JSON list of C-alpha atoms in Angstrom, two decimals:
[
{"chain": "A", "resi": 1, "resn": "UNK", "atom": "CA", "xyz": [3.64, -1.46, -0.84]},
{"chain": "A", "resi": 2, "resn": "UNK", "atom": "CA", "xyz": [1.56, 1.27, 0.71]},
{"chain": "A", "resi": 3, "resn": "UNK", "atom": "CA", "xyz": [1.43, 4.68, -0.87]},
{"chain": "A", "resi": 4, "resn": "UNK", "atom": "CA", "xyz": [-0.59, 7.78, -0.47]},
{"chain": "A", "resi": 5, "resn": "UNK", "atom": "CA", "xyz": [-1.73, 9.59, -3.45]},
{"chain": "A", "resi": 6, "resn": "UNK", "atom": "CA", "xyz": [-0.81, 13.21, -3.46]},
{"chain": "A", "resi": 7, "resn": "UNK", "atom": "CA", "xyz": [-1.87, 14.34, -7.03]},
{"chain": "A", "resi": 8, "resn": "UNK", "atom": "CA", "xyz": [-5.08, 13.15, -8.85]},
{"chain": "A", "resi": 9, "resn": "UNK", "atom": "CA", "xyz": [-3.81, 10.94, -11.64]},
{"chain": "A", "resi": 10, "resn": "UNK", "atom": "CA", "xyz": [-6.35, 9.20, -13.69]},
{"chain": "A", "resi": 11, "resn": "UNK", "atom": "CA", "xyz": [-8.70, 7.16, -11.35]},
{"chain": "A", "resi": 12, "resn": "UNK", "atom": "CA", "xyz": [-6.60, 7.82, -8.44]},
{"chain": "A", "resi": 13, "resn": "UNK", "atom": "CA", "xyz": [-7.81, 10.51, -6.05]},
{"chain": "A", "resi": 14, "resn": "UNK", "atom": "CA", "xyz": [-5.82, 12.65, -3.64]},
{"chain": "A", "resi": 15, "resn": "UNK", "atom": "CA", "xyz": [-5.75, 11.29, -0.39]},
{"chain": "A", "resi": 16, "resn": "UNK", "atom": "CA", "xyz": [-6.17, 7.62, -1.13]},
{"chain": "A", "resi": 17, "resn": "UNK", "atom": "CA", "xyz": [-3.79, 5.13, 0.74]},
{"chain": "A", "resi": 18, "resn": "UNK", "atom": "CA", "xyz": [-3.34, 2.26, -1.62]},
{"chain": "A", "resi": 19, "resn": "UNK", "atom": "CA", "xyz": [-1.56, -0.83, -1.19]},
{"chain": "A", "resi": 20, "resn": "UNK", "atom": "CA", "xyz": [-0.12, -2.42, -4.63]},
{"chain": "A", "resi": 21, "resn": "UNK", "atom": "CA", "xyz": [2.99, -4.56, -5.28]},
{"chain": "A", "resi": 22, "resn": "UNK", "atom": "CA", "xyz": [5.91, -2.63, -6.61]},
{"chain": "A", "resi": 23, "resn": "UNK", "atom": "CA", "xyz": [5.15, -3.82, -10.20]},
{"chain": "A", "resi": 24, "resn": "UNK", "atom": "CA", "xyz": [1.78, -2.50, -10.24]},
{"chain": "A", "resi": 25, "resn": "UNK", "atom": "CA", "xyz": [2.77, 1.27, -9.03]},
{"chain": "A", "resi": 26, "resn": "UNK", "atom": "CA", "xyz": [5.69, 1.20, -11.58]},
{"chain": "A", "resi": 27, "resn": "UNK", "atom": "CA", "xyz": [2.86, 0.55, -14.28]},
{"chain": "A", "resi": 28, "resn": "UNK", "atom": "CA", "xyz": [0.73, 3.28, -13.11]},
{"chain": "A", "resi": 29, "resn": "UNK", "atom": "CA", "xyz": [3.65, 5.41, -13.06]},
{"chain": "A", "resi": 30, "resn": "UNK", "atom": "CA", "xyz": [4.61, 4.53, -16.60]},
{"chain": "A", "resi": 31, "resn": "UNK", "atom": "CA", "xyz": [0.93, 5.17, -17.88]},
{"chain": "A", "resi": 32, "resn": "UNK", "atom": "CA", "xyz": [0.81, 8.35, -16.07]},
{"chain": "A", "resi": 33, "resn": "UNK", "atom": "CA", "xyz": [4.20, 9.42, -17.51]},
{"chain": "A", "resi": 34, "resn": "UNK", "atom": "CA", "xyz": [5.51, 10.41, -14.11]},
{"chain": "A", "resi": 35, "resn": "UNK", "atom": "CA", "xyz": [7.92, 9.49, -11.71]},
{"chain": "A", "resi": 36, "resn": "UNK", "atom": "CA", "xyz": [6.10, 7.37, -8.75]},
{"chain": "A", "resi": 37, "resn": "UNK", "atom": "CA", "xyz": [7.24, 10.12, -6.23]},
{"chain": "A", "resi": 38, "resn": "UNK", "atom": "CA", "xyz": [5.54, 13.05, -8.28]},
{"chain": "A", "resi": 39, "resn": "UNK", "atom": "CA", "xyz": [2.11, 11.64, -7.21]},
{"chain": "A", "resi": 40, "resn": "UNK", "atom": "CA", "xyz": [2.38, 9.68, -4.38]},
{"chain": "A", "resi": 41, "resn": "UNK", "atom": "CA", "xyz": [4.37, 9.50, -1.25]},
{"chain": "A", "resi": 42, "resn": "UNK", "atom": "CA", "xyz": [5.35, 6.45, 0.77]},
{"chain": "A", "resi": 43, "resn": "UNK", "atom": "CA", "xyz": [3.55, 5.79, 4.09]},
{"chain": "A", "resi": 44, "resn": "UNK", "atom": "CA", "xyz": [5.10, 3.67, 7.03]},
{"chain": "A", "resi": 45, "resn": "UNK", "atom": "CA", "xyz": [4.37, -0.06, 6.87]},
{"chain": "A", "resi": 46, "resn": "UNK", "atom": "CA", "xyz": [1.60, -0.97, 9.39]},
{"chain": "A", "resi": 47, "resn": "UNK", "atom": "CA", "xyz": [-0.08, -4.41, 9.13]},
{"chain": "A", "resi": 48, "resn": "UNK", "atom": "CA", "xyz": [-3.61, -2.64, 10.32]},
{"chain": "A", "resi": 49, "resn": "UNK", "atom": "CA", "xyz": [-3.36, -0.48, 6.99]},
{"chain": "A", "resi": 50, "resn": "UNK", "atom": "CA", "xyz": [-2.48, -3.05, 4.57]},
{"chain": "A", "resi": 51, "resn": "UNK", "atom": "CA", "xyz": [-4.91, -4.46, 1.92]},
{"chain": "A", "resi": 52, "resn": "UNK", "atom": "CA", "xyz": [-8.16, -6.18, 3.45]},
{"chain": "A", "resi": 53, "resn": "UNK", "atom": "CA", "xyz": [-7.29, -8.72, 0.70]},
{"chain": "A", "resi": 54, "resn": "UNK", "atom": "CA", "xyz": [-4.30, -10.01, 2.75]},
{"chain": "A", "resi": 55, "resn": "UNK", "atom": "CA", "xyz": [-6.72, -11.00, 5.54]},
{"chain": "A", "resi": 56, "resn": "UNK", "atom": "CA", "xyz": [-6.85, -9.96, 9.15]},
{"chain": "A", "resi": 57, "resn": "UNK", "atom": "CA", "xyz": [-3.44, -9.60, 11.33]},
{"chain": "A", "resi": 58, "resn": "UNK", "atom": "CA", "xyz": [-2.90, -13.08, 13.04]},
{"chain": "A", "resi": 59, "resn": "UNK", "atom": "CA", "xyz": [-1.43, -13.27, 16.18]},
{"chain": "A", "resi": 60, "resn": "UNK", "atom": "CA", "xyz": [0.20, -16.76, 16.73]},
{"chain": "A", "resi": 61, "resn": "UNK", "atom": "CA", "xyz": [0.50, -18.37, 20.01]},
{"chain": "A", "resi": 62, "resn": "UNK", "atom": "CA", "xyz": [3.36, -20.67, 20.89]},
{"chain": "A", "resi": 63, "resn": "UNK", "atom": "CA", "xyz": [2.19, -24.10, 21.49]},
{"chain": "A", "resi": 64, "resn": "UNK", "atom": "CA", "xyz": [2.36, -24.96, 25.31]},
{"chain": "A", "resi": 65, "resn": "UNK", "atom": "CA", "xyz": [2.29, -21.22, 26.26]},
{"chain": "A", "resi": 66, "resn": "UNK", "atom": "CA", "xyz": [0.37, -20.31, 29.13]},
{"chain": "A", "resi": 67, "resn": "UNK", "atom": "CA", "xyz": [-0.94, -16.59, 28.15]}
]
């Protein structure tokens, strides 16, 4: 889940866009003692902005396609 940090909390700096699973975000919010929306805001999902650990975006070609 891609979120942008709006308030500095712990090691998170303002303006960073991070892609963590929901469980990790919940743990960060619990450790900070805040609601998730108090220090981050959701970012529209875009394959290009997702974590580099997931690998590059692959466009699959259909077998037998001419293009």
